[in-house]
Coordinates of C-alpha atoms in Angstrom, one line a residue:
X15 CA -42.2 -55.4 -8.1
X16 CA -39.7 -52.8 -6.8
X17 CA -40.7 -49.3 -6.9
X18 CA -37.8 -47.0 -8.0
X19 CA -38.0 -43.5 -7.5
X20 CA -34.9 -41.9 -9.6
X21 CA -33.5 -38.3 -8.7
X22 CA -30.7 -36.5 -9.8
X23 CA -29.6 -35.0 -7.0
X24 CA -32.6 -33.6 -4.9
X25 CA -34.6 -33.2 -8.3
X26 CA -37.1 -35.5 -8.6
X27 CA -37.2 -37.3 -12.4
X28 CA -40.0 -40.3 -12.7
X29 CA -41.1 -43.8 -11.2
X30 CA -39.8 -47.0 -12.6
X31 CA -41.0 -50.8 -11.5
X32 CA -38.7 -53.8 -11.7
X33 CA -37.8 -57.3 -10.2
X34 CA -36.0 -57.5 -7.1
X35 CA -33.8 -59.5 -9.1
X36 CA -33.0 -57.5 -12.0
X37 CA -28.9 -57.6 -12.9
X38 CA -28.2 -53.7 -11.9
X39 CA -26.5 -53.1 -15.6
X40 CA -30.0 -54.5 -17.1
X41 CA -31.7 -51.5 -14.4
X42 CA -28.9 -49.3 -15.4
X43 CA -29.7 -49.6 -18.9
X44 CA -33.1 -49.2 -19.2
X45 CA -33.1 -45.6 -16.5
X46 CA -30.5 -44.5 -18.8
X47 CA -32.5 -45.0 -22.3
X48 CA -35.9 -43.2 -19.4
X49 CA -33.8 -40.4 -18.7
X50 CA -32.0 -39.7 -22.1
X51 CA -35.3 -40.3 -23.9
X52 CA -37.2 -37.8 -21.4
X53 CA -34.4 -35.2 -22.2
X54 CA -34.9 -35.9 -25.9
X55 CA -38.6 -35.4 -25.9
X56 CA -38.1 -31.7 -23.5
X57 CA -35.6 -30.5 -26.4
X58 CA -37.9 -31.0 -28.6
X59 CA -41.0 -29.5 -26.8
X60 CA -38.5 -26.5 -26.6
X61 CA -38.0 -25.9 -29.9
X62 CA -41.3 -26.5 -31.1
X63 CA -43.3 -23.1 -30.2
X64 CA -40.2 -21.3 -32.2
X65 CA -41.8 -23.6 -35.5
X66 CA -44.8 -23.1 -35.3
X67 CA -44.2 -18.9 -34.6
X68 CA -41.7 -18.6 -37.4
X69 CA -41.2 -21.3 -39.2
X70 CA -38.2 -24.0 -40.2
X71 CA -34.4 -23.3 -39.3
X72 CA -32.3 -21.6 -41.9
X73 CA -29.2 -22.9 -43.1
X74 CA -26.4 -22.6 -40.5
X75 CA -24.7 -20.4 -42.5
X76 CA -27.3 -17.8 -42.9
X77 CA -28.5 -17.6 -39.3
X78 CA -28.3 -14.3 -37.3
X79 CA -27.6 -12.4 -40.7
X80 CA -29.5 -9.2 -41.8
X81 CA -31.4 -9.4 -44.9
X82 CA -28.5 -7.3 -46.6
X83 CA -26.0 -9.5 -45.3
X84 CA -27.6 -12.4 -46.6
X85 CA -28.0 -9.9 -50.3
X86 CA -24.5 -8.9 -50.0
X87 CA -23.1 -12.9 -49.6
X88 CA -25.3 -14.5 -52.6
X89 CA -27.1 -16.6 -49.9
X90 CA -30.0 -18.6 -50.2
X91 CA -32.3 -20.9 -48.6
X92 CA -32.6 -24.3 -51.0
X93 CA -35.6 -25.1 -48.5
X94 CA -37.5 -22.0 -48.1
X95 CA -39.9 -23.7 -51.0
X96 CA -39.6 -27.4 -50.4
X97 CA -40.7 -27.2 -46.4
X98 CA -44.8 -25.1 -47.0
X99 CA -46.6 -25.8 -43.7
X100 CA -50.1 -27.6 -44.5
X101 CA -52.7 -24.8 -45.5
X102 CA -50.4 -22.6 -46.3
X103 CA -47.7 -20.0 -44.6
X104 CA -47.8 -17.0 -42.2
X105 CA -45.1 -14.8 -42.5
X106 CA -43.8 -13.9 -39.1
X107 CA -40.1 -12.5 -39.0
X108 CA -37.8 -14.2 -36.5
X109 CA -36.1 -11.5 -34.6
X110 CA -33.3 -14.0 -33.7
X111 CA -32.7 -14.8 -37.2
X112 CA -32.9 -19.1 -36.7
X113 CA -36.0 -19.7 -38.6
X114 CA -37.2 -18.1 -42.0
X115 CA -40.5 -16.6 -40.9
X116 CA -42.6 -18.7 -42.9
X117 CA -44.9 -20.1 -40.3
X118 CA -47.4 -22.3 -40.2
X119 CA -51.2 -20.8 -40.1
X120 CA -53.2 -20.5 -36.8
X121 CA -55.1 -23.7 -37.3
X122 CA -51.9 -26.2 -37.6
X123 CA -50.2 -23.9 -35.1
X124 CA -53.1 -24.7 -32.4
X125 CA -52.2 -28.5 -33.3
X126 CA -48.5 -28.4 -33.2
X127 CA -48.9 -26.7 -29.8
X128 CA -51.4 -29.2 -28.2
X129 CA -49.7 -32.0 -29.1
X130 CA -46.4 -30.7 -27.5
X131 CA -48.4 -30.3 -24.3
X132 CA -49.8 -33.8 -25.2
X133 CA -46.1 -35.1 -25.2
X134 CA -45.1 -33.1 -22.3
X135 CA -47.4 -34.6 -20.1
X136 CA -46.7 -38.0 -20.8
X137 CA -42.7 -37.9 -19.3
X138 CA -43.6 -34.9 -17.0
X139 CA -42.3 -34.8 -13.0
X140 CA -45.5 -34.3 -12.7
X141 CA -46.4 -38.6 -12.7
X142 CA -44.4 -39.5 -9.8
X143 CA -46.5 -37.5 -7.9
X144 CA -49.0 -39.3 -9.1
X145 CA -47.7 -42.7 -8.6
X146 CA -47.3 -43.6 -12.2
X147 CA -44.3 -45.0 -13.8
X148 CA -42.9 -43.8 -16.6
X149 CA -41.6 -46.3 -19.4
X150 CA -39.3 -46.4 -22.4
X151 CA -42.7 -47.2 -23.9
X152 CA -44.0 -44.0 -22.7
X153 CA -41.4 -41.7 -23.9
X154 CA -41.3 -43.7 -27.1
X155 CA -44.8 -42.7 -27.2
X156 CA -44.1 -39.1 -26.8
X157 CA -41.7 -39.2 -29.7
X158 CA -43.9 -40.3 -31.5
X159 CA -46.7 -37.7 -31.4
X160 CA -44.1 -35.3 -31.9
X161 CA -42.9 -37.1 -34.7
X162 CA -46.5 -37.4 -36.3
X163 CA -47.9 -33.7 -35.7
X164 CA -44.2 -32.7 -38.0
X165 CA -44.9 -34.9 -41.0
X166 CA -48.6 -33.7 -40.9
X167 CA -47.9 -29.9 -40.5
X168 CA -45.1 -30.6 -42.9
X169 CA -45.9 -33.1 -45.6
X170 CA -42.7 -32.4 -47.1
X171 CA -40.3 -32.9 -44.2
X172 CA -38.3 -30.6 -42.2
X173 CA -34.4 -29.4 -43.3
X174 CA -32.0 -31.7 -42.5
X175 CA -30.5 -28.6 -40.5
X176 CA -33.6 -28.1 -38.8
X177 CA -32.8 -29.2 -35.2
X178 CA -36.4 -30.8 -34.8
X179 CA -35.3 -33.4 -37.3
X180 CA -32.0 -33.7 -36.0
X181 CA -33.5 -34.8 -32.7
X182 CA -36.2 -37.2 -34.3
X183 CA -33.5 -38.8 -36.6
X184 CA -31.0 -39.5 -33.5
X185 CA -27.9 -36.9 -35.2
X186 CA -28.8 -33.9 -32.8
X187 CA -25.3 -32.2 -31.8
X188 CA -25.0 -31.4 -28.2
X189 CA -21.4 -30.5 -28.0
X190 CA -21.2 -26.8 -26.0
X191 CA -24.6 -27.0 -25.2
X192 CA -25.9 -26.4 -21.7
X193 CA -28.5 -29.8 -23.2
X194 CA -24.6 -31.7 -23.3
X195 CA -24.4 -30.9 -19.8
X196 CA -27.8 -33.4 -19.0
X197 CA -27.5 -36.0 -21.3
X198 CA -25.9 -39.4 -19.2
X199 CA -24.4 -41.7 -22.0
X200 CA -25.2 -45.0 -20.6
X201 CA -21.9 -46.5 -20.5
X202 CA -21.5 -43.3 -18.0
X203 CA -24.0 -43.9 -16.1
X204 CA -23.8 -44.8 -12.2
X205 CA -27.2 -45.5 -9.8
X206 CA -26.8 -44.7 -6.6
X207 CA -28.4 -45.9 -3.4
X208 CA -28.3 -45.4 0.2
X209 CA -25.1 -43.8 -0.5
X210 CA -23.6 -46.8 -1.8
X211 CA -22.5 -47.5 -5.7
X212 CA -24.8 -50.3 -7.4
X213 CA -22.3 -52.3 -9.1
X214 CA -23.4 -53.4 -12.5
X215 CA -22.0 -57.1 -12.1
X216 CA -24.4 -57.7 -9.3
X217 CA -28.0 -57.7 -8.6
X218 CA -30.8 -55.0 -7.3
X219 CA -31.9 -57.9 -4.6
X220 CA -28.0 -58.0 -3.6
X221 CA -28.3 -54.5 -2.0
X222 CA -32.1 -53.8 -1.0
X223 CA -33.2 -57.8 -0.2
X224 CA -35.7 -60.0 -1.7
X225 CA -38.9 -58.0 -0.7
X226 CA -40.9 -57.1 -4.4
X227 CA -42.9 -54.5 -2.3
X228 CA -39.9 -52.7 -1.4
X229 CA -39.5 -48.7 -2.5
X230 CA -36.4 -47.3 -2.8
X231 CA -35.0 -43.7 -4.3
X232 CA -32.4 -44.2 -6.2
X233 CA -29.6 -41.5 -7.7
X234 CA -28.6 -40.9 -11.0
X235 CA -24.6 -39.8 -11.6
X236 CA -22.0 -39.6 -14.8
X237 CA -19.2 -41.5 -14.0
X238 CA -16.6 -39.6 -12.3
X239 CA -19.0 -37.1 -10.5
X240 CA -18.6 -38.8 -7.3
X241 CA -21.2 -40.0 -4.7
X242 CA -24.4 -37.7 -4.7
X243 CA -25.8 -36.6 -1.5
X244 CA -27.8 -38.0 1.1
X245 CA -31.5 -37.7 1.4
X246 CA -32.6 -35.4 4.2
X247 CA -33.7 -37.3 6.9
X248 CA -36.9 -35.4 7.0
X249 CA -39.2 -34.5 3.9
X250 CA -39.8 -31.0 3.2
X251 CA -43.2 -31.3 4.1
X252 CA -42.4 -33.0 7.6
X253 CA -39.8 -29.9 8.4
X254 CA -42.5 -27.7 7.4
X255 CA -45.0 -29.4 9.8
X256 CA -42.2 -29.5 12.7
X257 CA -41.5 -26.3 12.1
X258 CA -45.1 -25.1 12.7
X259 CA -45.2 -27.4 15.4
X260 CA -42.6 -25.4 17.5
X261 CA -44.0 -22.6 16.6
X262 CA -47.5 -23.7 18.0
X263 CA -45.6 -24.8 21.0
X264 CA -43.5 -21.5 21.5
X265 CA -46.8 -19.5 21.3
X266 CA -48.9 -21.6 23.9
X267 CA -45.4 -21.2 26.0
X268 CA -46.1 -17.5 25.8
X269 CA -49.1 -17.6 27.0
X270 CA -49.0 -19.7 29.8
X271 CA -45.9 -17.6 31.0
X272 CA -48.0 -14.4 30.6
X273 CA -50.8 -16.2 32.9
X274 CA -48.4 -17.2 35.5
X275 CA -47.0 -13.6 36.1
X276 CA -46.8 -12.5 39.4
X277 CA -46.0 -9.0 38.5
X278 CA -49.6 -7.8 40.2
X279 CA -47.9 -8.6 43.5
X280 CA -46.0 -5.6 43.4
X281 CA -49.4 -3.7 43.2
X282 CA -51.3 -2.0 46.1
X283 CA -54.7 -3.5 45.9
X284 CA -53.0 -7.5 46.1
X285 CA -50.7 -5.8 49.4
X286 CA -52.7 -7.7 52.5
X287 CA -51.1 -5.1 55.0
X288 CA -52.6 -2.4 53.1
X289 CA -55.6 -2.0 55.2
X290 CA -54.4 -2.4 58.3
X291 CA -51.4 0.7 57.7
X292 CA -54.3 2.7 56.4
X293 CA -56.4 2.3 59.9
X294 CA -53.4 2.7 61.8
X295 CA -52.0 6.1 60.1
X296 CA -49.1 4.4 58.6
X297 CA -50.2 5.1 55.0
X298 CA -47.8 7.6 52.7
X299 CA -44.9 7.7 55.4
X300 CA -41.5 9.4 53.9
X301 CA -38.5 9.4 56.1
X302 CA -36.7 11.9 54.2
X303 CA -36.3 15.3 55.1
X304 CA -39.5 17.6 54.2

């Protein structure tokens, strides 16, 4: 199986396995649904710590009002009742004014919080460092947990408004988000490799050969973006190592330089005439006037 190593740029995203002879729109595909999906399951992990400090999202239209604005208006929240974390609520104001403050107690915050780590690690950068692949099974995985830990916190379900359900139901809106910015729609998406396009009409073996043990890092783009650019030729571990190379290098230099100096020559004890002038009177002689 072909090891792919996808980047986005020089960022480094996750490790995927396929067939040498995989069609590139079926590879395309599939790091599309990897990447999107690992995008989904970070927004989420965002937006989780705000519920469990303060509780479910208010209705769009009473978010980032004062309590007298919200008096003054005749608002109110249909869903402050319906959405009562398991064990009961904490109130804990939300300064920003998203969420209502009703939060869940300690005990189902430590849970909603250790399965978001839980989730995290699953789709993390952290696995290709590892050598493990990440899968659409994985991240499926991840979505999962997340999805479970909500409906046990809340038995009742989140607001449709609430952007944690938004994300878990598929109807999240991105538009004028920096999150849009991210997001590769995969009829968008181009892979990149070797600084040459991988046509979706064609296959992976068409570009990189036949060889299953074959590793390759591949480029992720949105159509349009142009080509990304090239990998360095060195690592930035192998500059570092070059770098303290020459710097080795320069220092023995140094030294060797400061042994061959021949400065001493210019002293009186290395002069082999010395002697001699000093027997002969010659020492100390100045030909200017006295």
């Amino acid at each position: 199986m072909v090891l792919v190593h996808l980047k986005r740029g020089e960022e480094s995203l996750f490790l995927l396995r396929c067939s040498a002879d995989v069609p590139v729109e079926t590879l395309t595909r599939e790091i599309a649904a990897v990447y999107n999906g690992r995008l989904k399951v970070d927004r989420i992990c965002c937006e989780m710590p705000e519920l469990a400090e303060h509780g479910v999202s208010l209705p769009p239209d009473m978010q980032g009002l004062t309590e007298e604005q919200v008096a003054e208006l005749k608002l109110k929240d249909e869903w402050e009742e319906r959405c009562v974390p398991s064990g009961g609520a904490v109130f804990r104001k939300d300064e920003m004014g998203r969420r209502n403050g009703h939060a869940p107690g300690d005990q189902m915050k430590e849970v909603l919080m250790r399965t978001v780590e839980e989730a995290k690690a699953l789709i993390s950068k952290k696995q290709a460092q590892a050598s493990v692949c990440v899968t659409i099974e994985m991240v499926k995985e991840a979505l999962n947990q997340l999805r479970g830990v909500v409906m046990m916190v809340y038995p009742m379900g989140l607001p449709p408004h609430d952007p944690i359900r938004m994300e878990l139901e598929d109807k999240e809106d991105l538009v004028g988000t920096q999150a849009s910015l991210q997001v590769i729609p995969e009829q968008e998406c181009q892979l990149w490799w070797a600084a040459k396009e991988l046509h979706k009409e064609k296959k992976l073996q068409d570009y990189v050969g036949k060889n299953e043990k074959t590793k390759i890092v591949v480029k992720i783009q949105k159509r349009g973006q142009g080509a990304p650019g090239r990998e360095p030729v060195f690592t930035e571990d192998q500059q570092k190592q070059m770098m303290m190379h020459h710097y080795k290098r320069q220092e023995e230099l140094k030294k060797l330089d400061e042994a061959d100096d021949d400065s001493h020559l210019d002293s009186e004890w290395s002069d082999g005439q010395a002697l001699k002038r000093r027997f002969q009177g010659l020492n100390n002689i100045k030909w200017g006037p006295r």
